[in-house]
CSV table of C-alpha atoms in Angstrom, one decimal:
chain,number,residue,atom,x,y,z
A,12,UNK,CA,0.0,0.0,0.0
A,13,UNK,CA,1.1,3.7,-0.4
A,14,UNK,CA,3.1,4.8,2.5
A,15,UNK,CA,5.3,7.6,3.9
A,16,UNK,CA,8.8,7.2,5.7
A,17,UNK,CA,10.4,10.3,6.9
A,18,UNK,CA,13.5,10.8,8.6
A,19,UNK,CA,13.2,10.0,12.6
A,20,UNK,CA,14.2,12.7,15.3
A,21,UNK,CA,14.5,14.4,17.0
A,22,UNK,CA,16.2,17.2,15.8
A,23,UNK,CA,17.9,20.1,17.6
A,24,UNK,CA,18.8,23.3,16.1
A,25,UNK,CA,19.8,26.9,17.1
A,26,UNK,CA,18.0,29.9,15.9
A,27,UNK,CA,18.6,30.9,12.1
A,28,UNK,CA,20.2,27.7,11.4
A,29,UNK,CA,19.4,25.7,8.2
A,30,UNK,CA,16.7,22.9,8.9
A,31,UNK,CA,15.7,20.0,6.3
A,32,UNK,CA,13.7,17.1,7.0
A,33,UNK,CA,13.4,14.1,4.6
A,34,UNK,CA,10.5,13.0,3.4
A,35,UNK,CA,10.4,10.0,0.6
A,36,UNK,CA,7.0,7.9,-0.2
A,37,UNK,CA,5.5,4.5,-2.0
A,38,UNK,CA,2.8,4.8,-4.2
A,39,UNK,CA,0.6,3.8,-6.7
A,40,UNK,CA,0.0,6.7,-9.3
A,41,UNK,CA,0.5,10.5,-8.1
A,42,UNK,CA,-0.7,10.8,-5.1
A,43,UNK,CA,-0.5,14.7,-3.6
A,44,UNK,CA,2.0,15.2,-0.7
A,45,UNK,CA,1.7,17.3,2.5
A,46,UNK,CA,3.8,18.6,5.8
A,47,UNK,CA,1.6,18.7,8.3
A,48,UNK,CA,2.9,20.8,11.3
A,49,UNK,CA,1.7,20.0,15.8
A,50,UNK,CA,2.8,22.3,18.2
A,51,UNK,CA,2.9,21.3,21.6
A,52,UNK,CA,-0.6,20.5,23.3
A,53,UNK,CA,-2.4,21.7,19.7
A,54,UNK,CA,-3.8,19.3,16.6
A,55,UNK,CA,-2.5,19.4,13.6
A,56,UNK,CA,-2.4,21.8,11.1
A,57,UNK,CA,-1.1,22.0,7.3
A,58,UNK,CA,1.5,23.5,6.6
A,59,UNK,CA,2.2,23.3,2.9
A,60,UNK,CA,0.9,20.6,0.0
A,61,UNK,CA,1.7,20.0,-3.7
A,62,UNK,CA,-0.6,18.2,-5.8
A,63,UNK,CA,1.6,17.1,-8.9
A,64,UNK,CA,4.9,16.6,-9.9
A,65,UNK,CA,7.6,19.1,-9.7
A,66,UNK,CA,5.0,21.7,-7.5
A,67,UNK,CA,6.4,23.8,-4.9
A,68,UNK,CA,4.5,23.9,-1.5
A,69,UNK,CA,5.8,27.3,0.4
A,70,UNK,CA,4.6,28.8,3.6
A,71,UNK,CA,5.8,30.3,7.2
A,72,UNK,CA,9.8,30.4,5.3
A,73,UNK,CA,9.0,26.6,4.4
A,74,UNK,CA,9.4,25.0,1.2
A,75,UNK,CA,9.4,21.3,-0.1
A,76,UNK,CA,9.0,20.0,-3.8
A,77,UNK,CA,7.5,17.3,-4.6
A,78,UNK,CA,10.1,15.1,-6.8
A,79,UNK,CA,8.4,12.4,-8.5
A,80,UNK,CA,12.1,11.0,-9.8
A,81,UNK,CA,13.3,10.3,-5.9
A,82,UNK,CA,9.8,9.7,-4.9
A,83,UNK,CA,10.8,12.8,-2.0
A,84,UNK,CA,9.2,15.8,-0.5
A,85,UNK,CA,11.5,17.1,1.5
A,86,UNK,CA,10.6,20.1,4.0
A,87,UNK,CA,13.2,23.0,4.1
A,88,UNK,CA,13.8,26.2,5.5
A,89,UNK,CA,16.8,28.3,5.4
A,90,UNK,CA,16.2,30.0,8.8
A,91,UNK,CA,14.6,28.9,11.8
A,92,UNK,CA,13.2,30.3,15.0
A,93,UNK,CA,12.4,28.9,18.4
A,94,UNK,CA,8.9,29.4,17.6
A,95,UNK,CA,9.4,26.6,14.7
A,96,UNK,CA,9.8,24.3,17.4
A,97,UNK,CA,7.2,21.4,16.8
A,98,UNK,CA,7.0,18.0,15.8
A,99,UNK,CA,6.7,17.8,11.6
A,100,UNK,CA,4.6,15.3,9.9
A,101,UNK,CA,4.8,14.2,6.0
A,102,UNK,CA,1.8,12.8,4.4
A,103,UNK,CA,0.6,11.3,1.2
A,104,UNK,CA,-3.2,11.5,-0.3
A,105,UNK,CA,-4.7,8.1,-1.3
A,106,UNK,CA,-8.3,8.0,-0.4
A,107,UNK,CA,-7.0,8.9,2.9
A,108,UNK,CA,-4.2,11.1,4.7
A,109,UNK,CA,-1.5,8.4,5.5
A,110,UNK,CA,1.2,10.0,7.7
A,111,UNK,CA,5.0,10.0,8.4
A,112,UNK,CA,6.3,8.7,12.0
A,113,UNK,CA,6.6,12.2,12.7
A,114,UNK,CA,10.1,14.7,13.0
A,115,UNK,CA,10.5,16.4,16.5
A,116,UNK,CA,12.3,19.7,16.0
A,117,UNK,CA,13.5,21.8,19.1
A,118,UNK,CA,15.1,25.1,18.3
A,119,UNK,CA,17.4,26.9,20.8
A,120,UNK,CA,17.9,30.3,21.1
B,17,UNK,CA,-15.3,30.4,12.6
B,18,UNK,CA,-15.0,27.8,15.1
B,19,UNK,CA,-13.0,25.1,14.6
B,20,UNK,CA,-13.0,21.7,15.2
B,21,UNK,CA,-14.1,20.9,19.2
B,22,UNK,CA,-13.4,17.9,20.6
B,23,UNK,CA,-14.5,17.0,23.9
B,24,UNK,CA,-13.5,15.8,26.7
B,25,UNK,CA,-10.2,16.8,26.4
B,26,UNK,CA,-8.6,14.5,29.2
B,27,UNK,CA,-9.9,11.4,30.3
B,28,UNK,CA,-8.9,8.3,32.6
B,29,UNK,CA,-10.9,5.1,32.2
B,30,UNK,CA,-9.8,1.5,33.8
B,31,UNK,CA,-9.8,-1.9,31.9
B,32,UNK,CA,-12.7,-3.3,30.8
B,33,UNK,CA,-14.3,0.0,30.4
B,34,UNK,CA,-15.7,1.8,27.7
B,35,UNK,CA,-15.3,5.3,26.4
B,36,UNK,CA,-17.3,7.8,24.1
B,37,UNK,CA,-15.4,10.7,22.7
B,38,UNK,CA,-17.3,13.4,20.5
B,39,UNK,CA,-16.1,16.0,18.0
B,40,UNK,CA,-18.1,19.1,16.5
B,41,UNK,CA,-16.4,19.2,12.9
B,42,UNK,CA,-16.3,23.1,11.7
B,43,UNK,CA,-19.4,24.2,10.5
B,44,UNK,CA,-20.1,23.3,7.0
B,45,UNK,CA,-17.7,19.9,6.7
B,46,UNK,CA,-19.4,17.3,6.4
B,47,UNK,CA,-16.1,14.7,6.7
B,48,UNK,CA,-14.9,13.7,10.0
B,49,UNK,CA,-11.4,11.6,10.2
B,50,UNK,CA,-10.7,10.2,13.6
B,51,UNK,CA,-7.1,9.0,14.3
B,52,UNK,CA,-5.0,7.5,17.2
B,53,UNK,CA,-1.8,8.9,17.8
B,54,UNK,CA,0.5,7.2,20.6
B,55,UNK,CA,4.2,7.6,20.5
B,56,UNK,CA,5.7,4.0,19.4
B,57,UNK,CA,2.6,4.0,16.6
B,58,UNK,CA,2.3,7.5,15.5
B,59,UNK,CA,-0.9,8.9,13.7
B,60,UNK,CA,-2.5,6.2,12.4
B,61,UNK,CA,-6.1,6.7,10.7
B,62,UNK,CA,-9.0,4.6,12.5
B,63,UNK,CA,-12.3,5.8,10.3
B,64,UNK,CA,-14.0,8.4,8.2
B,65,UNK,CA,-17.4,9.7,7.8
B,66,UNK,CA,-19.3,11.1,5.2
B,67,UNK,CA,-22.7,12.6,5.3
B,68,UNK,CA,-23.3,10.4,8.1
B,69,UNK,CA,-21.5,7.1,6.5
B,70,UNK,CA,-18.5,5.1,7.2
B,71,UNK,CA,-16.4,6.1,4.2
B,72,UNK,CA,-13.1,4.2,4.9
B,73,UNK,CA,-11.5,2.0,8.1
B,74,UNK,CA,-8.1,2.2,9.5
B,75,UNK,CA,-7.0,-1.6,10.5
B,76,UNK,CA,-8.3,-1.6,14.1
B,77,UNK,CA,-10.1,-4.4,16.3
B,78,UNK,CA,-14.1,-4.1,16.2
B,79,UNK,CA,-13.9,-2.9,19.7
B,80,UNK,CA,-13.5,0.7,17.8
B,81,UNK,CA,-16.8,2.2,16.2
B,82,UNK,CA,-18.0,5.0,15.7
B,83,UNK,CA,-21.0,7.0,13.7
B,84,UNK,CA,-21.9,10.4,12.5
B,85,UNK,CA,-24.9,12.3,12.8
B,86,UNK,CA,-27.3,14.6,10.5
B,87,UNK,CA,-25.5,17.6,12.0
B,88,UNK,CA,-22.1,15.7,11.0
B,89,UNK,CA,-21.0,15.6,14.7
B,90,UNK,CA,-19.1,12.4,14.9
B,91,UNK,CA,-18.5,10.0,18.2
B,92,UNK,CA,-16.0,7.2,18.5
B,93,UNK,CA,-16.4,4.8,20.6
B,94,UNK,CA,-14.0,2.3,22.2
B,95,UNK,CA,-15.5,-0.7,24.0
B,96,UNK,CA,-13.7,-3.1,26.5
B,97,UNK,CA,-10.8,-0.7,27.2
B,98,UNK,CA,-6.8,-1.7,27.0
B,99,UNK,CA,-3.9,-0.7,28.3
B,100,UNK,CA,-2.7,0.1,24.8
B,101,UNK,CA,-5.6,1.9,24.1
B,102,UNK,CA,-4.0,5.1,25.9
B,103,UNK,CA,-3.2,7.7,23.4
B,104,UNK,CA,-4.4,10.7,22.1
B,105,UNK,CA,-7.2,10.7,19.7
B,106,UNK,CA,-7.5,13.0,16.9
B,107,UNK,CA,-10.9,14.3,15.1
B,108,UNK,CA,-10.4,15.8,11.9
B,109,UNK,CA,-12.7,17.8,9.5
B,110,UNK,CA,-12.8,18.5,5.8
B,111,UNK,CA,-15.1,19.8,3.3
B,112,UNK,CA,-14.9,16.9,1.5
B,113,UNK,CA,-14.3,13.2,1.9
B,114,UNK,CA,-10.8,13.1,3.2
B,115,UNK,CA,-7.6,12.9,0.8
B,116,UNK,CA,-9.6,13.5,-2.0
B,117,UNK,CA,-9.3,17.2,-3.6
B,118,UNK,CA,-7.2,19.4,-1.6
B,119,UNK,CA,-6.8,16.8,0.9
B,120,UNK,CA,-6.2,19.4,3.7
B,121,UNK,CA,-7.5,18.0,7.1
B,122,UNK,CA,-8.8,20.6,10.3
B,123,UNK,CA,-7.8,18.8,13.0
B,124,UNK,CA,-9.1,19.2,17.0
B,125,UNK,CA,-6.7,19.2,19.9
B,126,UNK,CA,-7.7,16.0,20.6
B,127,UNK,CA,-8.8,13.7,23.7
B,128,UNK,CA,-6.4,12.3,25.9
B,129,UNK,CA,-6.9,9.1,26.8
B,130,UNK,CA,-4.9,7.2,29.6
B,131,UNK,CA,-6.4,3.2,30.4
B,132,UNK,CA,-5.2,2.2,33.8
């Protein structure tokens, strides 16, 4: 079945570093791809999406691509602040959101 | 506009006993997604409803149901409660059935559920 893998955590960073989490999926046909983002003691909410090869997903500084040759959507961003500390989710579209294991990201000042 | 409420927020039940969690979906979504999120398992997707039908089913035991109603408010239910059944349950909401379209999810902050 279609699936999501994305790299485990956690992951520690200090303010304005360079963050990048990996995000590579299985599927069947061309599925659209999400980062879904849960700060602590919220739900989750989205945080970018592309719906067909080669699209961008942007938002909050965050970018991924969705690369249909490396089956990857990886989430980047070139400067990150403690309030991007959260735990990261990467998710594929098949008739229902599958997720990622999840990516905890702590930022220090 | 409101999002998506989910209530109760905490909860402690023991073995053997059964629980009933609710979510309002935002007003005008008429998809509700419930999922289980624990920290070994992550978020893993038990069902969806649509306009008050079971539209797809995660691979859980029968001891989890749930139903929608008219208004689209959704309960899940869990019967003859686990240990492992402690996690935090997720409602989510979407205009239409979920991971078709946009695919984008509203999610609650979810009950917390500890079995003891």
């Amino acid at each position: 079945g279609n699936s999501v893998t994305q790299m485990e955590g956690p992951v520690t960073l200090s303010e304005e570093a360079f963050l990048t989490i990996n995000c590579t999926y299985t599927a069947t046909g061309y599925p659209s791809l999400f980062w879904y983002v849960q700060y602590p003691g919220e739900g989750l909410q989205l945080l970018l999406k592309a719906t067909k090869a080669d699209d961008k997903g942007s938002n909050k500084g965050f970018e991924a691509t969705y690369r249909k040759e490396t089956t990857s959507f990886h989430l980047e961003k070139g400067s990150v602040q403690v309030s991007d500390s959260a735990v990261y989710f990467c998710a594929l579209s098949d008739n229902k959101l599958s997720f990622g294991a999840g990516t905890t990201v702590t930022v220090r000042a | 506009k409101a999002g998506v409420t989910q209530t109760p927020r905490y909860l402690i039940k023991t073995r053997g006993q059964q629980v009933t969690l609710s979510c309002s979906p935002i007003s005008g979504h008429r998809s509700v997604s419930w999922y289980q999120q624990t920290p070994g398992q992550g978020l893993q997707f038990l069902f969806e409803y649509f306009s008050e039908t079971q539209r797809n089913k995660g691979n859980f035991p029968g001891r989890f149901s749930g139903r929608q109603f008219s208004n689209s408010r959704s309960e899940m239910n869990v019967s003859t409660l686990e240990l492992g059944d402690s996690a935090l349950y997720l409602c989510a909401s979407s205009l239409v059935a979920g991971g078709l379209g946009t695919g984008e999810l509203f999610f609650g902050e979810g009950s917390r559920l500890t079995v003891l």
